[in-house]
Coordinates of C-alpha atoms and ligand atoms in Angstrom, one line a residue:
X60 CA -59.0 131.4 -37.8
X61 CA -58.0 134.5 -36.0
X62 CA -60.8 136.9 -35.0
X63 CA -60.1 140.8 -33.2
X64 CA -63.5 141.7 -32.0
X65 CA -65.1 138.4 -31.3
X66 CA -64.2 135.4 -28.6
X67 CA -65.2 131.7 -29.5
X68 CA -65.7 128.5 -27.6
X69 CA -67.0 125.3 -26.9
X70 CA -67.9 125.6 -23.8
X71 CA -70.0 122.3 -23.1
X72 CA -70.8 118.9 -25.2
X73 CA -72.0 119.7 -29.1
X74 CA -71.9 123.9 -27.9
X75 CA -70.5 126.8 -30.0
X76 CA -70.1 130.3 -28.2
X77 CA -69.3 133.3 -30.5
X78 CA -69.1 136.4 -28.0
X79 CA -69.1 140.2 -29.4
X80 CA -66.4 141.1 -27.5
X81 CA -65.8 145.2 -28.9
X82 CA -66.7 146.6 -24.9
X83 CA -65.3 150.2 -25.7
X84 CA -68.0 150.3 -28.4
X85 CA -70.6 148.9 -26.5
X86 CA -70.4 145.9 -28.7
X87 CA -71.6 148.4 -31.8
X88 CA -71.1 146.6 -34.8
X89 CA -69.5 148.1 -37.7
X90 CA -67.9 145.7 -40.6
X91 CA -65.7 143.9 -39.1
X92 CA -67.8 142.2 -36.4
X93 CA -70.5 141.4 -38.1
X94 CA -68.1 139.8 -40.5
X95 CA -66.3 138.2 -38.2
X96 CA -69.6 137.0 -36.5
X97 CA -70.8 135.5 -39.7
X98 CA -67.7 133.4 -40.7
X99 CA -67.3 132.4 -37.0
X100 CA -71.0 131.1 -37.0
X101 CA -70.6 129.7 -40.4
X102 CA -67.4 127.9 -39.1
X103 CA -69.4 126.3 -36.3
X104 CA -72.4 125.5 -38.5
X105 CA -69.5 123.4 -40.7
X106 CA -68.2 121.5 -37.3
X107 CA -69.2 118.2 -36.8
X108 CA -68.7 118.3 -33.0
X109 CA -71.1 121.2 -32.7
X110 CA -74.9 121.1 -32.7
X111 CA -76.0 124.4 -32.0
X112 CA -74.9 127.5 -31.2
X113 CA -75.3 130.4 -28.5
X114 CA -74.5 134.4 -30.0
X115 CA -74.0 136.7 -27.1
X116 CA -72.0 139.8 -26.1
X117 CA -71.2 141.5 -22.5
X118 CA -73.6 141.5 -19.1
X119 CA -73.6 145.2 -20.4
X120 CA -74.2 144.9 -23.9
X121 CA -75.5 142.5 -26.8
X122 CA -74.8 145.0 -28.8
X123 CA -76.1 148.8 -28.9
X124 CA -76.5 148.8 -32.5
X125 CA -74.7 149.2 -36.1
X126 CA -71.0 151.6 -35.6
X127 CA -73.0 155.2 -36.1
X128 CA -69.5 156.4 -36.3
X129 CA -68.8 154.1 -39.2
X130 CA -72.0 155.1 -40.8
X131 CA -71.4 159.1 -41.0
X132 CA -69.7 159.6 -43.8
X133 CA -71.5 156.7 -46.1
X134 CA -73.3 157.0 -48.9
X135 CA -76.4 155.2 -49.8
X136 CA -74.9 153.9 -52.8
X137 CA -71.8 152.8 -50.7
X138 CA -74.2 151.1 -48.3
X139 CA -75.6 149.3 -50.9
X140 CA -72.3 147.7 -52.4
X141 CA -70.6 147.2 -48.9
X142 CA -71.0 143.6 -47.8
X143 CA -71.9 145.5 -44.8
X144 CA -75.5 145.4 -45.2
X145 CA -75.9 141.5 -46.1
X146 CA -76.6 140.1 -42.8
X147 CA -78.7 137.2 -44.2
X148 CA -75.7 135.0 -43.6
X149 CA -77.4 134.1 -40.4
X150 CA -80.4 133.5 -41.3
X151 CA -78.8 130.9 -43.7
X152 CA -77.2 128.7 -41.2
X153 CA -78.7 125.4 -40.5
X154 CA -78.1 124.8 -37.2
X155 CA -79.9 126.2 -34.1
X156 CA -78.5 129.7 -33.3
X157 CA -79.6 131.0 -29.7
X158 CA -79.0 134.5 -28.8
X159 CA -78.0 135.0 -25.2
X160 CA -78.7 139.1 -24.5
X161 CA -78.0 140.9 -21.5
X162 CA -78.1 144.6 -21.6
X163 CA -78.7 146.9 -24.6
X164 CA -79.8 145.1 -27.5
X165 CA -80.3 148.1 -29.4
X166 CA -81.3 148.9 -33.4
X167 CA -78.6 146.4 -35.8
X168 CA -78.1 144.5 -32.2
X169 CA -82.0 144.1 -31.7
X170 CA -81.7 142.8 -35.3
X171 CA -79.4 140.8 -34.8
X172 CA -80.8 138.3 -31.9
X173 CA -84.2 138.2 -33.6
X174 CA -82.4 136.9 -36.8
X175 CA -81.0 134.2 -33.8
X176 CA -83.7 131.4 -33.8
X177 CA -84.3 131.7 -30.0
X178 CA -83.5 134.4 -27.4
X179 CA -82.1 134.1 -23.9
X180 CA -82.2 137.0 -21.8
X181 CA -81.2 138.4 -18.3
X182 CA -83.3 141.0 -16.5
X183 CA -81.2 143.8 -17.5
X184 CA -82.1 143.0 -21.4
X185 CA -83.5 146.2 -23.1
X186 CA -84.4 145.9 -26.3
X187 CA -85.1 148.4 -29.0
X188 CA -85.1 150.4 -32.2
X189 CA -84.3 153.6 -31.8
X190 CA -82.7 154.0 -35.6
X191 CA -85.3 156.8 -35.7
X192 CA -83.5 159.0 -33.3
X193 CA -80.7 159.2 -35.8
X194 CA -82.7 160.0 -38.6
X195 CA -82.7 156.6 -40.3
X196 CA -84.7 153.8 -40.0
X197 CA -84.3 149.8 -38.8
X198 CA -82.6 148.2 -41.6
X199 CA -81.8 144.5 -41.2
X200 CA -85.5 143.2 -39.8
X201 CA -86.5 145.3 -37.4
X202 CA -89.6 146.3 -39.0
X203 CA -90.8 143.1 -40.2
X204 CA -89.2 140.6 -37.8
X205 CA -90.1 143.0 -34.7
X206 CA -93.8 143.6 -35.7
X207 CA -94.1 139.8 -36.3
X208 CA -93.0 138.9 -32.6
X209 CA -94.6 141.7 -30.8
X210 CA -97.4 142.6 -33.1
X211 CA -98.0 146.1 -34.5
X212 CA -99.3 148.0 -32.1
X213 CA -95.9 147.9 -29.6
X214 CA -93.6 147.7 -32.8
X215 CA -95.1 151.1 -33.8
X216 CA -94.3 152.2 -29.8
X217 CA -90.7 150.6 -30.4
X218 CA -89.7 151.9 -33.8
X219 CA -91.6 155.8 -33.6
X220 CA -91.4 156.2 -30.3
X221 CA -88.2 154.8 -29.3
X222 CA -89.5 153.0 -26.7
X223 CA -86.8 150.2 -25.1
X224 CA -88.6 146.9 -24.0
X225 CA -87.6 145.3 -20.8
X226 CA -86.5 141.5 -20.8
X227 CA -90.2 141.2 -19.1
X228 CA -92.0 142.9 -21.6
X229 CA -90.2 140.9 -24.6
X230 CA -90.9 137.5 -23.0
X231 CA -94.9 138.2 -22.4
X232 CA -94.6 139.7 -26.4
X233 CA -93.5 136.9 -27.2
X234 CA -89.9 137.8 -28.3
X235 CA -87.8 136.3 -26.0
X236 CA -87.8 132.6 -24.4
X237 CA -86.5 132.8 -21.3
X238 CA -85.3 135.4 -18.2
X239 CA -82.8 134.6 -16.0
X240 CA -80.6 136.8 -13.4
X241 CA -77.6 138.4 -15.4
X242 CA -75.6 136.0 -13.2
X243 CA -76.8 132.7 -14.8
X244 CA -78.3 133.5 -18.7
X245 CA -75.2 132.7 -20.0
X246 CA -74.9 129.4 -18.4
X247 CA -78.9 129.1 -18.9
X248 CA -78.2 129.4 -22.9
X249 CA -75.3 127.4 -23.1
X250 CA -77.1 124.4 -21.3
X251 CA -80.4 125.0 -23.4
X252 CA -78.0 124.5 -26.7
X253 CA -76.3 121.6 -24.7
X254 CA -80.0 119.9 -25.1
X255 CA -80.6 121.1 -27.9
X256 CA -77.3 119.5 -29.3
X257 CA -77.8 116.5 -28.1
X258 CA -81.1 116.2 -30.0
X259 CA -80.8 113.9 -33.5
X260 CA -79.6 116.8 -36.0
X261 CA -81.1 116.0 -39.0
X262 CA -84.4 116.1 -37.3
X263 CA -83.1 119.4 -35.8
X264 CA -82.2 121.0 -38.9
X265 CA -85.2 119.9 -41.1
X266 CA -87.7 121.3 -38.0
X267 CA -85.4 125.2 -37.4
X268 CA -86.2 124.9 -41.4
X269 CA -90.0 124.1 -41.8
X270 CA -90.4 126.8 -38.2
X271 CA -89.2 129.3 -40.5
X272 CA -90.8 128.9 -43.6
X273 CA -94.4 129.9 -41.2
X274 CA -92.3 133.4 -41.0
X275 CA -91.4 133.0 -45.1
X276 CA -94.7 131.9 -46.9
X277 CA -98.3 131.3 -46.3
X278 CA -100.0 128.3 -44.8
X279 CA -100.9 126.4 -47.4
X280 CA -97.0 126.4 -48.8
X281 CA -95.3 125.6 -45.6
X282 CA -97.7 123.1 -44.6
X283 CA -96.2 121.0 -47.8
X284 CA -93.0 122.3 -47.0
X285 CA -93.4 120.6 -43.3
X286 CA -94.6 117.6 -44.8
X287 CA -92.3 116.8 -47.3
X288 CA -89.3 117.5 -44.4
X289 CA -91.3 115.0 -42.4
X290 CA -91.0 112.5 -45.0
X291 CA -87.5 113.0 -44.8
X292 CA -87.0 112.3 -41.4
X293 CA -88.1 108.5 -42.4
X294 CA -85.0 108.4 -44.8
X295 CA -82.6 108.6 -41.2
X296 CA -80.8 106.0 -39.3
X297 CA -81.6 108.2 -36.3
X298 CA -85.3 107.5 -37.0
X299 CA -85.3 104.1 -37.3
X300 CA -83.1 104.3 -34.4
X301 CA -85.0 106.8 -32.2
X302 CA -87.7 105.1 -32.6
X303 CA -87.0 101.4 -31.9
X304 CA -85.1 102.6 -28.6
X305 CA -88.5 103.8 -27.7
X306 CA -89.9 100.5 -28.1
X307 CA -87.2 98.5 -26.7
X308 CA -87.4 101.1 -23.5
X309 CA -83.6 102.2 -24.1
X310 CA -81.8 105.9 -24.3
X311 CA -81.2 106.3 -28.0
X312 CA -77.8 106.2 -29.6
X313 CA -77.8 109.5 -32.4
X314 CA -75.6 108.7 -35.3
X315 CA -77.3 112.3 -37.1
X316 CA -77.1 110.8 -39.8
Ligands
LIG1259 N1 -72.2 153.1 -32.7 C1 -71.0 153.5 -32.4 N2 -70.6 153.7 -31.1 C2 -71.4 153.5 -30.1 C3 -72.7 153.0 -30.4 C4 -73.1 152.8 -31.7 N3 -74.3 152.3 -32.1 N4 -73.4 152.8 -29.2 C5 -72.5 153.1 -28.2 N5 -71.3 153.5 -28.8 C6 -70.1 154.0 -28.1 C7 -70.3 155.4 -27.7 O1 -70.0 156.3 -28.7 C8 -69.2 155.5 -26.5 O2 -68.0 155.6 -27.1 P1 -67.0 156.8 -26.7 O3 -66.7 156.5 -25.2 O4 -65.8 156.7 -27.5 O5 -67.8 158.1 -26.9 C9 -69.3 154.1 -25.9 O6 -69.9 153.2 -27.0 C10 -70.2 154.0 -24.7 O7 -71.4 154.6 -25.0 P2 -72.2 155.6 -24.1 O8 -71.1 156.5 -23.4 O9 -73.2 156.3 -25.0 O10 -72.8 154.7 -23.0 P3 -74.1 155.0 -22.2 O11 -74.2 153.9 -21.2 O12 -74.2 156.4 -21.7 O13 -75.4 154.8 -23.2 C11 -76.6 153.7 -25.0 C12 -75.6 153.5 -23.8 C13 -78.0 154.2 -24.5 C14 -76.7 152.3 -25.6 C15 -76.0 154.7 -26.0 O14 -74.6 154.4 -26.2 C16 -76.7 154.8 -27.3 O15 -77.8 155.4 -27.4 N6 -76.1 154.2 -28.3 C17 -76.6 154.2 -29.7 C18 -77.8 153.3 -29.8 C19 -78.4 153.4 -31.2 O16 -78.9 154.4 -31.7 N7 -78.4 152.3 -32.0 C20 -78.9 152.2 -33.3 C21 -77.8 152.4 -34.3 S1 -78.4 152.5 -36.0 C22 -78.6 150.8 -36.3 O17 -78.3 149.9 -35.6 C23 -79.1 150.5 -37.7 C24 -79.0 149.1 -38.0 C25 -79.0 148.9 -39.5 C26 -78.4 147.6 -39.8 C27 -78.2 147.5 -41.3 C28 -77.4 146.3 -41.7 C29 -78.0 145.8 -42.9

């Protein structure tokens, strides 16, 4: 596969890097990135040698939000029927996705790291919503996915107010995972997926799964949910062999299977 605005590679053991790579645009994503994003991550989440995978753009930008210019001229009815809008292709992918952000992560590019199932970020990471300013509103999350992470009070701040959170303030919300220099969140994500990857996958997929379904339904539901993916995880080879390295004090051998 051929791609014109994004870069890919496998930069270390089990790792898949897909990197905005539109710098004139500030990484702006009209159709044909986030298209381009999706089948690239899709690609990855099909590819046996990879076990998770890190979405990031430039030091400068993640991404500073849907192409405006594209926008303009559409109609909602055109906005509607364009494939454009469907960005829960990334929700759908079962394996680890981990955002690596420097710079602006702004309205769509906001979006699109919190739809990432962890976030990376260097001090120069500013994140926002400031759809408002250009009379339209957050459109792919921001308003439920923000106010879950942050809570409503500084959601309200983001999203009214335009106010732009430093990679600081996201961590203590609760919105980002890590903080690194700009010099070394890159490597910082890539080696958290490393681990990540060389975790036993089933048991990685079935847990991203049951952590999300606390987002999707209410306590009661995903408590079964969790349970009955538990249960599963005693139909693997990986369990029986996890868990009789432990006992026989040896590294385990994953087969993810
Ligand atoms: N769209 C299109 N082009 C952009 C965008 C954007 N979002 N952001 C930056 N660019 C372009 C600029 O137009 C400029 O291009 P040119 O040189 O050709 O004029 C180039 O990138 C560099 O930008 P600046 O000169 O503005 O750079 P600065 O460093 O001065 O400013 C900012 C950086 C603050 C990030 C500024 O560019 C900015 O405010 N950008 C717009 C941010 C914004 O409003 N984002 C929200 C967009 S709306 C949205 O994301 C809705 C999401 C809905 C998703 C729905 C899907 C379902």
């Amino acid at each position: 596969m051929t791609y014109e605005m994004i870069l890919t590679e496998k930069p270390a053991d089990g790792v898949g890097v897909v990197r905005l790579n539109r710098p004139q645009a500030l990484n702006a994503l009209n159709s044909q990135i986030t298209r381009e994003v999706f089948e690239a991550l899709e690609a990855f989440d099909r590819d046996e040698a990879v076990g998770c995978m890190v979405l990031t753009g430039s030091d400068k930008a993640f991404a500073a939000g849907a192409d405006i210019k594209q926008m303009l001229d559409v109609s909602a009815v055109q906005m509607m029927q364009d494939d454009f809008t469907d960005w829960s292709r990334l929700t759908r992918l079962g394996k680890p996705v981990i955002a690596a952000v420097s710079g602006w992560a702004l309205g769509g590019g906001c979006e699109m790291a919190m739809m990432c199932d962890m976030i990376v970020a260097s001090e120069t990471a500013r994140f926002g919503q400031p759809e408002i300013t250009i009379g339209i509103m957050p459109g792919a999350g921001g308003t439920q996915r923000l106010t879950r992470a942050v809570g409503k009070a500084v959601a309200m701040e983001v999203m009214l107010g335009n106010r732009h959170l430093t990679a600081q303030e996201a961590q203590t919300a609760g919105l980002v995972n890590r903080v690194y220099p700009v010099e070394s969140y890159f490597a910082e994500a890539v080696a958290l997926a490393g681990k990540i990857a060389a975790m036993p996958r089933v048991a990685v997929r079935l847990i991203k799964d049951a952590v999300n379904k606390a987002y999707e339904t209410g306590l009661t539901q995903a408590l079964e949910y969790e349970k009955r993916n538990f249960y599963l995880t005693f139909s693997t080879e990986d369990k029986v062999e996890g868990m009789s390295a432990f006992v026989e004090k040896r590294p385990a051998q994953w087969k993810h299977r």
